[in-house]
Coordinates of C-alpha atoms and ligand atoms in Angstrom, one line a residue:
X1 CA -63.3 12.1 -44.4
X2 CA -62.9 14.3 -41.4
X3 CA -62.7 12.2 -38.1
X4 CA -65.7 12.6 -35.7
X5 CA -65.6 16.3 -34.1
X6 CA -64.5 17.3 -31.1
X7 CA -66.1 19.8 -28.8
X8 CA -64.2 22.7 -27.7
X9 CA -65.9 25.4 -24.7
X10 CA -65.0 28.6 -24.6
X11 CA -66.4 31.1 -22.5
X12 CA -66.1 34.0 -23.9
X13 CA -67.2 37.1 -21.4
X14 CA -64.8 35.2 -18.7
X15 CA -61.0 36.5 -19.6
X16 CA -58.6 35.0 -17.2
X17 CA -55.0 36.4 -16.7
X18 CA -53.1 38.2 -19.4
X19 CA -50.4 36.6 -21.5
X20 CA -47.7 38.5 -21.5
X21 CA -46.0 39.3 -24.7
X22 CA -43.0 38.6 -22.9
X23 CA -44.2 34.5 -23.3
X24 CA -43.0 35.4 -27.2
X25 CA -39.0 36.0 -26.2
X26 CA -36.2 35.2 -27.9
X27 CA -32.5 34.1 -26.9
X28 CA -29.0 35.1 -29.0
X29 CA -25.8 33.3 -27.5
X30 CA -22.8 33.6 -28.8
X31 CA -22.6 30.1 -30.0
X32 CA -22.4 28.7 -33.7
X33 CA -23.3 31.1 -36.4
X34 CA -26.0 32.5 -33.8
X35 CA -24.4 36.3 -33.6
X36 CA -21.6 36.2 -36.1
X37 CA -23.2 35.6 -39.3
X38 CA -26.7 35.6 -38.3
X39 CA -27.3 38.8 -36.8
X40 CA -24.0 40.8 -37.0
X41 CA -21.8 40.3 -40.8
X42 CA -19.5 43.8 -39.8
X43 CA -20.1 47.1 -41.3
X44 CA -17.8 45.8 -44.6
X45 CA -20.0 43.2 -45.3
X46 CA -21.8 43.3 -48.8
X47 CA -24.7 41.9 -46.9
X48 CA -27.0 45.1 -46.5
X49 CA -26.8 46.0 -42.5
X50 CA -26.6 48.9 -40.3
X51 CA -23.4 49.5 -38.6
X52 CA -22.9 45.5 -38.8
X53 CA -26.6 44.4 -37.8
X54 CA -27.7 42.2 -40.9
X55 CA -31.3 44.5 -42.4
X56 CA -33.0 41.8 -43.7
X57 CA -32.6 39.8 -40.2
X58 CA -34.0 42.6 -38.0
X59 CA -36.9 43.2 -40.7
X60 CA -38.0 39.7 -40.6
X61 CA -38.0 39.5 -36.6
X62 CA -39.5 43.4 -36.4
X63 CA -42.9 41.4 -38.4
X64 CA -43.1 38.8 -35.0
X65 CA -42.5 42.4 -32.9
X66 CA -40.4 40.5 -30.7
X67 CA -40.8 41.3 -27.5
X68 CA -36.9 41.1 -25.7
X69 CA -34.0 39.4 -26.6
X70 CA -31.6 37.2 -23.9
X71 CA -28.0 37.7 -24.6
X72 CA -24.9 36.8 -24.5
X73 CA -25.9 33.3 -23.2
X74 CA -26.5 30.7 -22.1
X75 CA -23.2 28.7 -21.1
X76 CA -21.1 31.7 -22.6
X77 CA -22.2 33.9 -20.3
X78 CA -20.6 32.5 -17.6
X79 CA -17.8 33.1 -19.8
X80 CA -18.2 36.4 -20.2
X81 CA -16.4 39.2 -19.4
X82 CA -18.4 42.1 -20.3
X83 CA -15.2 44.3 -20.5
X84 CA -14.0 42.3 -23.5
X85 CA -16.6 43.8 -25.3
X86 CA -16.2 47.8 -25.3
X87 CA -14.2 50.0 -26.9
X88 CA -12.7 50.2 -30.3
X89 CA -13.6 46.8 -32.0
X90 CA -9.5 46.5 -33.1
X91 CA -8.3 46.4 -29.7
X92 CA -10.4 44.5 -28.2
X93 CA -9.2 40.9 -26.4
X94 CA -10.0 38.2 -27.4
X95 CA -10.8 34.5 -25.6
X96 CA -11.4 30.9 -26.3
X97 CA -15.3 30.0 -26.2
X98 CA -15.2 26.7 -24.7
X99 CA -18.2 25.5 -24.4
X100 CA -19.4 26.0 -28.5
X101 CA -17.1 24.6 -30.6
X102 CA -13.7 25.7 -28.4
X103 CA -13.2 28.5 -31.2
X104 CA -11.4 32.1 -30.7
X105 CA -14.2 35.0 -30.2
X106 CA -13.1 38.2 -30.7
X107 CA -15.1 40.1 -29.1
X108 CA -16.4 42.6 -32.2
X109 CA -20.0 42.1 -31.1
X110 CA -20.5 43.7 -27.3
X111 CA -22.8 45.8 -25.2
X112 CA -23.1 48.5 -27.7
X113 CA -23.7 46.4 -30.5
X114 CA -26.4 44.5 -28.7
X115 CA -28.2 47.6 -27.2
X116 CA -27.8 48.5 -30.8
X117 CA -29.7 45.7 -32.2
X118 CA -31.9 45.7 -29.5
X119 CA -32.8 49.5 -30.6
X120 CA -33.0 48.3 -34.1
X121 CA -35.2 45.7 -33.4
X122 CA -37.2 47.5 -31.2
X123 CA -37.1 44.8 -28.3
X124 CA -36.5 45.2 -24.2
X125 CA -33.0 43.7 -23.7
X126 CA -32.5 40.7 -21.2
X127 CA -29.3 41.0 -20.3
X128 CA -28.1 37.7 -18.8
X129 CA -24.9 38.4 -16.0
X130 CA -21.8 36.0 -15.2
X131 CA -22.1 34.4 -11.7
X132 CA -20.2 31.3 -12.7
X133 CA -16.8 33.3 -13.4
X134 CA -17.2 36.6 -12.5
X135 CA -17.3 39.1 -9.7
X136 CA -20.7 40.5 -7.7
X137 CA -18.6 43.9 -8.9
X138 CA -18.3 43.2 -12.6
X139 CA -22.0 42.0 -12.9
X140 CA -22.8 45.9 -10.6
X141 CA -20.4 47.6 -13.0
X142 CA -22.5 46.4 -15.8
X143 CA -25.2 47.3 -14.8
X144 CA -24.2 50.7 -13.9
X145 CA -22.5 51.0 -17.3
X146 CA -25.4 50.0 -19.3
X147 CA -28.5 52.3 -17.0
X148 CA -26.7 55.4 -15.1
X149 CA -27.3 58.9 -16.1
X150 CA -25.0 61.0 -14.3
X151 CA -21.3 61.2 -14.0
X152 CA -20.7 58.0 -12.5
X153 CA -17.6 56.1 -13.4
X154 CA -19.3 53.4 -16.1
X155 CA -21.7 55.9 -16.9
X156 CA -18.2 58.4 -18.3
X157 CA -16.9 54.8 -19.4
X158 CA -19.7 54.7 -21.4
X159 CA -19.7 57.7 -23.1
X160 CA -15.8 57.5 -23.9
X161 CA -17.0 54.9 -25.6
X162 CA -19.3 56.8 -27.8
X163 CA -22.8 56.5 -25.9
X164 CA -24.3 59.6 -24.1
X165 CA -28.0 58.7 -22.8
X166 CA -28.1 55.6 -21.0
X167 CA -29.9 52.5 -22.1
X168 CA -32.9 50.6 -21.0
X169 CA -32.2 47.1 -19.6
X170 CA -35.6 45.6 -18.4
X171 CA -34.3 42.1 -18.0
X172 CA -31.1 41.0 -16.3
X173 CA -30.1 36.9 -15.8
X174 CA -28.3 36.2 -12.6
X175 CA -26.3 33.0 -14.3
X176 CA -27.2 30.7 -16.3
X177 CA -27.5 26.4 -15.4
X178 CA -26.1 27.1 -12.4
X179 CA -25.8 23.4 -12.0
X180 CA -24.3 23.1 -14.6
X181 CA -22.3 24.6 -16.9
X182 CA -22.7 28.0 -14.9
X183 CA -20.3 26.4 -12.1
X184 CA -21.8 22.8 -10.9
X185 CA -22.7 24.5 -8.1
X186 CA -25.1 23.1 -5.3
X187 CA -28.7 24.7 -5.4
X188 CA -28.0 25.9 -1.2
X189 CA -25.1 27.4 -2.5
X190 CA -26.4 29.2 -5.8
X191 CA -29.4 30.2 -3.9
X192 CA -27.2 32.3 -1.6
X193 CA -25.1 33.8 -4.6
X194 CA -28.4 34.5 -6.2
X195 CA -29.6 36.7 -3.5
X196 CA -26.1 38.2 -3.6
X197 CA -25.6 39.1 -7.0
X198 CA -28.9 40.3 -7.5
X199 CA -28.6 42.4 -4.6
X200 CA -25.7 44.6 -6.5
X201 CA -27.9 44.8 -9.8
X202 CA -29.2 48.2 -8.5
X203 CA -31.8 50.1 -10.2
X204 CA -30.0 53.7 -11.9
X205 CA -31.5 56.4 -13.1
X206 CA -35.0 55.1 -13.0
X207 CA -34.4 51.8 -14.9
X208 CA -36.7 48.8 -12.9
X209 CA -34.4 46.0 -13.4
X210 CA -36.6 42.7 -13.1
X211 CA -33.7 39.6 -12.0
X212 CA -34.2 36.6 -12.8
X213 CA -32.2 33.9 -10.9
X214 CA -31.1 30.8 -12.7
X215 CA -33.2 28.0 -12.0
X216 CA -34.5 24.2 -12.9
X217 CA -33.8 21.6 -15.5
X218 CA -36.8 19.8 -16.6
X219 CA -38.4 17.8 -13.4
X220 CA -35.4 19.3 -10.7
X221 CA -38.6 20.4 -8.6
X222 CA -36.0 20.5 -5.5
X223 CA -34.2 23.5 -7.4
X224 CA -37.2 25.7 -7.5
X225 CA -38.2 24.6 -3.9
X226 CA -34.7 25.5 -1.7
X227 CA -34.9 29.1 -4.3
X228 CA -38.1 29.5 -3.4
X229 CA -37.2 29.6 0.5
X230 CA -34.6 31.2 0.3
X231 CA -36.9 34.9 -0.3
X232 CA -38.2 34.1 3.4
X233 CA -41.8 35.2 4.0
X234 CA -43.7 36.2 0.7
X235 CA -47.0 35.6 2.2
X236 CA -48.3 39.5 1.4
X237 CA -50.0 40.2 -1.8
X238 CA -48.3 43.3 -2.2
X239 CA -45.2 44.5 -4.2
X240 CA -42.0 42.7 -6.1
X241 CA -40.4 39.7 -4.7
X242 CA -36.7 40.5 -3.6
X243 CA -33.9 40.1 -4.2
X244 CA -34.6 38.6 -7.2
X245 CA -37.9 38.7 -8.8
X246 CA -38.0 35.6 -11.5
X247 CA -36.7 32.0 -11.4
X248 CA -36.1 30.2 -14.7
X249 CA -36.6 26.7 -15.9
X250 CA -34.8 25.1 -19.0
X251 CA -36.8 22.6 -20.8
X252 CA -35.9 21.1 -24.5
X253 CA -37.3 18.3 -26.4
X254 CA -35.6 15.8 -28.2
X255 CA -36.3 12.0 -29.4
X256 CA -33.7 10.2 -28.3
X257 CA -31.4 10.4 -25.7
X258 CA -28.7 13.7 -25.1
X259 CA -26.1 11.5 -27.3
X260 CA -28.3 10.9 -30.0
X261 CA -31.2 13.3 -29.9
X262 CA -32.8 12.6 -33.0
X263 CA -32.7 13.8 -36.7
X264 CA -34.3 17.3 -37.4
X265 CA -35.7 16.3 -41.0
X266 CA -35.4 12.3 -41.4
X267 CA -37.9 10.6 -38.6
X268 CA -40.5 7.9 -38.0
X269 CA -43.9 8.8 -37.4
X270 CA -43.8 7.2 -34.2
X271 CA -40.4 10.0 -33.5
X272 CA -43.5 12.9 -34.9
X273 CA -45.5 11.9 -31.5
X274 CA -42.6 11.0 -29.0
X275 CA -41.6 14.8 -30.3
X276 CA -44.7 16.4 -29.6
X277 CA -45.5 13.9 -26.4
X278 CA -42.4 15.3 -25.2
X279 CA -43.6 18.6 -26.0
X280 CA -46.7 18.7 -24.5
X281 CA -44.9 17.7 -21.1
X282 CA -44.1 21.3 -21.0
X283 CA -47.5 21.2 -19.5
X284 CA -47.1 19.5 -16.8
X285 CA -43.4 20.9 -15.6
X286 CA -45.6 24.3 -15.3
X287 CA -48.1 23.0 -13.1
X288 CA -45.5 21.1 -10.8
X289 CA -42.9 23.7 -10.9
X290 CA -46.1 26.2 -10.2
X291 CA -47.4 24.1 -6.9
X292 CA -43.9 23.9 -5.5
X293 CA -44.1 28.3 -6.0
X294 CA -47.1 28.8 -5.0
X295 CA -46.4 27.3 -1.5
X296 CA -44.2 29.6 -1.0
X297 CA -46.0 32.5 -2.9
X298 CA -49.5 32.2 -2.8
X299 CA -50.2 35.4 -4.9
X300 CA -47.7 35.2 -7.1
X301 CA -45.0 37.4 -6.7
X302 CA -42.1 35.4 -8.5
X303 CA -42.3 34.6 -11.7
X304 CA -41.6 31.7 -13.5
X305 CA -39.3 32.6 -16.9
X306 CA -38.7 29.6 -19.1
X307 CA -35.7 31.1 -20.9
X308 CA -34.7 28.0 -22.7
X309 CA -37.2 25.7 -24.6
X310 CA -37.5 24.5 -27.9
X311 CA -36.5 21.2 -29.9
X312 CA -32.8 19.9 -29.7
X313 CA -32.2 17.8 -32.8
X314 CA -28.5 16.5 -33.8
X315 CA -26.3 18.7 -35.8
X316 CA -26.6 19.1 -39.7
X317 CA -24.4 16.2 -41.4
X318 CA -21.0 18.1 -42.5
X319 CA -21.5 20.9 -39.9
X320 CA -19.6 21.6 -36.4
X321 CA -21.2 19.6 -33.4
X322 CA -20.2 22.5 -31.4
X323 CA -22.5 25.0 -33.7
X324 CA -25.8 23.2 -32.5
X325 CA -26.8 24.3 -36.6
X326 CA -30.2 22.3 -37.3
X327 CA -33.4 22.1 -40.1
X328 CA -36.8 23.3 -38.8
X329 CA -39.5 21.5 -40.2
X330 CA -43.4 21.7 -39.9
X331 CA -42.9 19.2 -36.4
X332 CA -40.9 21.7 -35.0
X333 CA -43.7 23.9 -35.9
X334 CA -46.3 21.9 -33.8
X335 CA -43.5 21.8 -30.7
X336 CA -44.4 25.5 -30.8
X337 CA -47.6 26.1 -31.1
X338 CA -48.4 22.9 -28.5
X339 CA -45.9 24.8 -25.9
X340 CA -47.6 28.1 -26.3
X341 CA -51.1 26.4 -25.0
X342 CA -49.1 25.4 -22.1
X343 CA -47.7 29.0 -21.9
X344 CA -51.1 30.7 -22.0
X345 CA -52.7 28.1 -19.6
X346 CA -50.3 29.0 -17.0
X347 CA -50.2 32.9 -17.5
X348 CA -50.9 33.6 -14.2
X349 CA -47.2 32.1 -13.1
X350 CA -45.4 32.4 -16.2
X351 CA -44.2 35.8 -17.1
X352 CA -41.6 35.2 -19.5
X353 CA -40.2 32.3 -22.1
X354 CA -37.3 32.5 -24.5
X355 CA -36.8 29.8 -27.7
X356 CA -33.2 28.9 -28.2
X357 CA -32.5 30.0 -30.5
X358 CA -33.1 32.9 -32.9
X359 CA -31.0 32.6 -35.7
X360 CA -29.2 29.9 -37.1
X361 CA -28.9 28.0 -33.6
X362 CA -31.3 24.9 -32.3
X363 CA -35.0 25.8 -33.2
X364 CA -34.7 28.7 -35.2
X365 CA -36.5 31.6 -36.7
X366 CA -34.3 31.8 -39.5
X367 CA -31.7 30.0 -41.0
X368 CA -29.0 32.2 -43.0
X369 CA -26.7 30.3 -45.6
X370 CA -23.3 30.7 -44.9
X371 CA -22.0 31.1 -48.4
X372 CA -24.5 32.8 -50.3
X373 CA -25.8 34.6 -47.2
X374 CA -29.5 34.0 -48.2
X375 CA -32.3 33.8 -45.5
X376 CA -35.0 31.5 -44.9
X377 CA -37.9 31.8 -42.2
X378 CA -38.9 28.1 -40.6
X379 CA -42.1 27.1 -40.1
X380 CA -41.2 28.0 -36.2
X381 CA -40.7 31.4 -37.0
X382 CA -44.7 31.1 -38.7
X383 CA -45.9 30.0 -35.4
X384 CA -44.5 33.1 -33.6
X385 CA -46.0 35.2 -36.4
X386 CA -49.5 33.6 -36.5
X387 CA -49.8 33.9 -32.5
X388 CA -48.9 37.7 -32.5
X389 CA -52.7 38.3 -31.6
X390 CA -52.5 36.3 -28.0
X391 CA -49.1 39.2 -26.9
X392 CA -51.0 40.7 -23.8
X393 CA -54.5 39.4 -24.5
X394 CA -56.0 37.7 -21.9
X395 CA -55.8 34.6 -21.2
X396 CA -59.7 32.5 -22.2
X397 CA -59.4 28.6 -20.6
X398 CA -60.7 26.0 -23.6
X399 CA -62.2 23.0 -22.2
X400 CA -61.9 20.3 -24.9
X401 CA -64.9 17.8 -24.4
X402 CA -65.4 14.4 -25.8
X403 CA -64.7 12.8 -28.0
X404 CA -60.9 13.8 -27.5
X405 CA -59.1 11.7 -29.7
X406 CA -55.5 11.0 -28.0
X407 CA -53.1 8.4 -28.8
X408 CA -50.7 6.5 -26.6
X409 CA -46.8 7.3 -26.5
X410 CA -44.2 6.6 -24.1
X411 CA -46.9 5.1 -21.9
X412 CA -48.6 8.4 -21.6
X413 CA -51.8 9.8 -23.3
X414 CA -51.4 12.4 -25.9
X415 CA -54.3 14.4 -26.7
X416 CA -54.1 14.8 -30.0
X417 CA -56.0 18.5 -29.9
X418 CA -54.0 21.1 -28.4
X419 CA -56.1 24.3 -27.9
X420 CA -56.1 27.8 -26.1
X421 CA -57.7 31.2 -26.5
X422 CA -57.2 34.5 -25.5
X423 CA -59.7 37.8 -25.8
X424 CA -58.7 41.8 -26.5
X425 CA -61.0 44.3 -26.6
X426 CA -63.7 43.0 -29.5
X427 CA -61.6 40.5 -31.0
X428 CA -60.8 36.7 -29.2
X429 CA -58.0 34.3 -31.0
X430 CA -58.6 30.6 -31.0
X431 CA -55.0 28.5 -31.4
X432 CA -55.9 24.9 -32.8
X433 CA -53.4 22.4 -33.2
X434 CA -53.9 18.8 -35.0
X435 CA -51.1 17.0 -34.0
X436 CA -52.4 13.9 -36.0
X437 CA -50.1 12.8 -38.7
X438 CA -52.9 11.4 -40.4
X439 CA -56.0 12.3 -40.1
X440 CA -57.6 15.5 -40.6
X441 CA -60.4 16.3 -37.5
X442 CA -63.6 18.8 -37.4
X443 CA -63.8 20.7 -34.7
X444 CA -66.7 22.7 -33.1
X445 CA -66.0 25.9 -31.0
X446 CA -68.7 25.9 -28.2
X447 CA -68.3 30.1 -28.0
X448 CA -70.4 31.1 -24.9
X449 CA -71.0 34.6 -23.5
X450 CA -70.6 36.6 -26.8
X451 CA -72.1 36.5 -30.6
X452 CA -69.6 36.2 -33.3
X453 CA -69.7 39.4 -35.7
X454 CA -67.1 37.7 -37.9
X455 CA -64.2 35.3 -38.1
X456 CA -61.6 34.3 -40.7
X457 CA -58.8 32.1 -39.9
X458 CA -54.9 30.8 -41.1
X459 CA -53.2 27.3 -41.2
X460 CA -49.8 26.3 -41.5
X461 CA -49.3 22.9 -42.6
X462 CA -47.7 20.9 -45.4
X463 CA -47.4 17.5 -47.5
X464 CA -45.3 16.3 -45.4
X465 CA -44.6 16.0 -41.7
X466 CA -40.5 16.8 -42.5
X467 CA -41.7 19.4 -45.0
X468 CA -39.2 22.5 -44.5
X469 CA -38.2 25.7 -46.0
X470 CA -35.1 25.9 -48.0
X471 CA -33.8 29.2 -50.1
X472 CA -35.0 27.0 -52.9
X473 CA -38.3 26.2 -51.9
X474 CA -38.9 29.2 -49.2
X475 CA -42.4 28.5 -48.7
X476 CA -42.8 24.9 -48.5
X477 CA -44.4 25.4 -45.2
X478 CA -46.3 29.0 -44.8
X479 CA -49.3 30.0 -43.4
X480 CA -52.0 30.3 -45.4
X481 CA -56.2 31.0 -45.3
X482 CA -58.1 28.3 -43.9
X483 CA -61.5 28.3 -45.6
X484 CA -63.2 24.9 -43.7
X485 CA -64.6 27.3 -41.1
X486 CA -68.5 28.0 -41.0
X487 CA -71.1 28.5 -38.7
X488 CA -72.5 26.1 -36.7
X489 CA -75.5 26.3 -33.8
X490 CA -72.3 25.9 -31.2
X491 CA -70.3 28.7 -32.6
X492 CA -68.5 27.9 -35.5
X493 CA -67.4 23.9 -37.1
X494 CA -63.4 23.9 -38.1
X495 CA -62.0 21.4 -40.5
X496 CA -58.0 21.4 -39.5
X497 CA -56.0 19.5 -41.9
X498 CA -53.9 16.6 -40.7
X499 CA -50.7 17.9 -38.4
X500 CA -52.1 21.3 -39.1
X501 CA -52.1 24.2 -36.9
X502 CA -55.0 26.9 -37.2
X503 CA -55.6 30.1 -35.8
X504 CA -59.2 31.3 -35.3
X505 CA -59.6 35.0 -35.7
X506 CA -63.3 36.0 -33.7
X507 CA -64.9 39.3 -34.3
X508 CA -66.8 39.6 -30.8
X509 CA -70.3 40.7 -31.1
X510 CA -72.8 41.7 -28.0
X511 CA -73.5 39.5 -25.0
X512 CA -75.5 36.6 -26.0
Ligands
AHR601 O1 -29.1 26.8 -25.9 C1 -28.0 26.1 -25.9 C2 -27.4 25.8 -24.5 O2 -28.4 25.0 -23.8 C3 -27.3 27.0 -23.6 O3 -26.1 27.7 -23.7 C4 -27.4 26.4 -22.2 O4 -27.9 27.2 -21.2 C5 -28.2 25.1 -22.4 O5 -27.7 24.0 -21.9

């Protein structure tokens, strides 16, 4: 028997702020079998691509219309040496990278190839620069080599090296974990090499380069405070932040602690809610990171970019530590959808968010065999596709009334209904997510403002919280239509299945 229902207010004719599709990005390091193997095989491969770009990769990421792509790191990119990775693919040098698995990278996937797949895929590029070991000129060169028009030295560079018209480059990272990886560096002292660097990312040719500074771990409110200050005065309403535009935060969950994180496929029920306690946390970073911003930029100017979420588990059993290779099951699923409620609630600072990783790496879209080659979409990448409807709607707030079931874990109260809602035009969404492991809950939609013309709706769930896809059982855990949905004097009565999550297409009718 469904659980008593919960009550769940949405006013309709009230849109708030619009959720950018850019909420839905992705990240491709070169770490693991993340590039080499998952998107790129090499033009020889008897893996169907174009010029090297695996076809069946881009055609299953094309389906979630993925809005940009953050490359070439990460850690690696304060390895990077973007000159490495020009020119004829035979001659190119190459270098050790440390920080994933300390194996030799030869450099056959570059700028070109990842404008390439960028074009392919038909996604902005976020290009992320090296502050932690390279020059304020390298990161200007590349820019210069990637967006001029004219006769300009990179721009002839360029075209020696087979590219006439000059790309696109939306996005650009000014380092990455600054304290971290990207150079230990103090947050005084990466605050003034942010507004350095970022100063020599010029825009060419009529290319508006939004840069995006490297910013917090988790709760480092401090970070984002002493970056904050450092723009001075950002009291008008009016025009772009400078020198940089966007800060980033880095949040991932795990179970257990960074030396034991937790096992992707084999956990406790109790390790289900720690997972998505930790998850919904995302939550409340955003509103703290958001109060420390908005002291400083009380209409919003900066934005916040969370360029690196998603679940952390421990390796595969048999695979390389330093290859960060790990199963996707339907918890990871629920990670997602919870940290895309947080993501809409907060649309008004958050302008862009990036899931490590795409392929093959951490919480991934797809997972590619490395012998047979064969592909398999997680029940992650289903969350992305079932949320395609909330890219650039606006934003609707959901007020969940009592009773709200929620359940204790870690000390803290989970609700265990995560909800949001965004409108377009004459259609609203409604994301529901059950994060019970056990019991399946009815749910009324209090839909204020408009009538409903029509509805249908879509559920991913499974038999089992650890249920995953393999090339042998593909769709163990895929969307499919969710017929417990009917009218009720409120709106309309959902039953969602047991760690379930539902979408709620509306068909928006006159004003009621
Ligand atoms: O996504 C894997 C790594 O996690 C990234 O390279 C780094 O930025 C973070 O620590």
């Amino acid at each position: 028997m469904p659980t008593e229902s919960a009550r769940v207010v949405i006013d309709l004719d009230l849109p708030g702020p619009t959720i950018s599709r850019h909420l839905y990005g992705h990240f491709a390091e070169h770490l693991g079998r993340c590039i080499y193997g998952g998107f790129w095989v090499g033009e020889d491969s008897p893996i169907p691509n174009v010029g090297g770009i695996r076809s069946d990769v881009v055609e299953a990421l094309r389906a979630l219309r993925i809005p940009n792509l953050r490359w070439p790191g990460g850690c690696f990119a304060d390895d990077y040496h973007w000159r490495d990775g020009i020119g004829p693919r035979d001659q190119r040098p190459r270098m050790v990278n440390s920080h994933w698995g300390d194996v030799v990278e030869d450099n056959s996937f570059g700028t070109h190839e990842f404008m390439a797949l960028c074009e392919l895929l038909g996604t902005d590029a976020y290009v992320s620069g090296n502050v932690g070991s390279g020059s304020v000129q390298e990161m200007s060169e590349w820019i210069e080599y990637l967006t001029r028009a004219d006769d300009s030295p990179m721009a002839a560079l360029r075209r020696e090296n087979g590219r006439d018209e000059p790309w696109k480059v939306p996005f650009f990272g000014i380092g990455n974990e600054a304290w971290g990886c990207g150079g230990n560096l103090r947050v005084e002292q990466f605050a003034s090499l942010a507004r350095q660097y970022s100063t020599y990312v010029r825009n060419h040719a009529g290319n508006e380069v939004y840069r995006i500074a490297a910013g917090a771990s988790d709760h480092d409110y401090n970070w984002t405070e002493v970056l904050m200050k450092s723009f001075g005065p950002l009291d008008g309403a009016d025009g772009p932040a400078g020198p940089f535009q966007g800060i980033s935060l880095h949040y991932y969950t795990m179970t257990g602690p960074w030396d034991d994180k937790g096992d992707a496929t084999s956990f406790t029920e109790d390790e289900w809610y720690v997972a998505l306690s930790r998850a919904a946390h995302m939550d409340e970073l955003l509103t703290r990171h958001g109060q420390v911003m908005d002291r400083y930029d009380p209409h919003k100017r900066v934005g916040l970019v969370v360029d690196e979420w998603g679940t952390w588990w421990n390796v595969e059993p048999g695979t390389n530590p330093g290859f960060l290779y790990q199963q996707n099951t339907l918890r990871d699923a629920l990670v997602a959808s919870v940290h895309f409620d947080a993501f809409h609630r907060h649309a008004d600072r958050v302008v862009m968010a990036n899931i490590a990783q795409t392929v093959n790496v951490l919480q991934a879209m797809i997972l590619t065999d490395p012998d047979t080659g064969a592909l398999v979409l997680t029940p992650t990448y289903h969350v992305f596709a079932m949320n395609t409807p909330h890219h650039d709607a606006r934003s609707l707030a959901a007020h969940v009334i009592a009773p709200e079931a929620s359940r204790k874990v870690e000390g803290k109260a989970l609700p265990l209904l995560s909800v949001s809602a965004s409108s377009k035009g004459a259609t609203a969404h409604v994301s529901l997510s059950n994060l019970d492991a056990a019991q399946e809950r009815t749910v009324v939609l209090d839909l204020r403002g408009r009538d409903i013309a029509g509805f249908s709706a879509q559920v991913l769930t499974a038999a089992e919280l650890n249920s995953h896809n393999t090339p042998e059982h593909p769709e163990a855990v895929a969307p499919r239509k969710l017929d417990g949905v009917r009218r009720h004097p409120r709106g309309l009565e959902v039953d969602l299945p047991a760690h379930s999550y539902a979408t709620v297409a509306l068909e928006l009718g006159a004003d009621d």
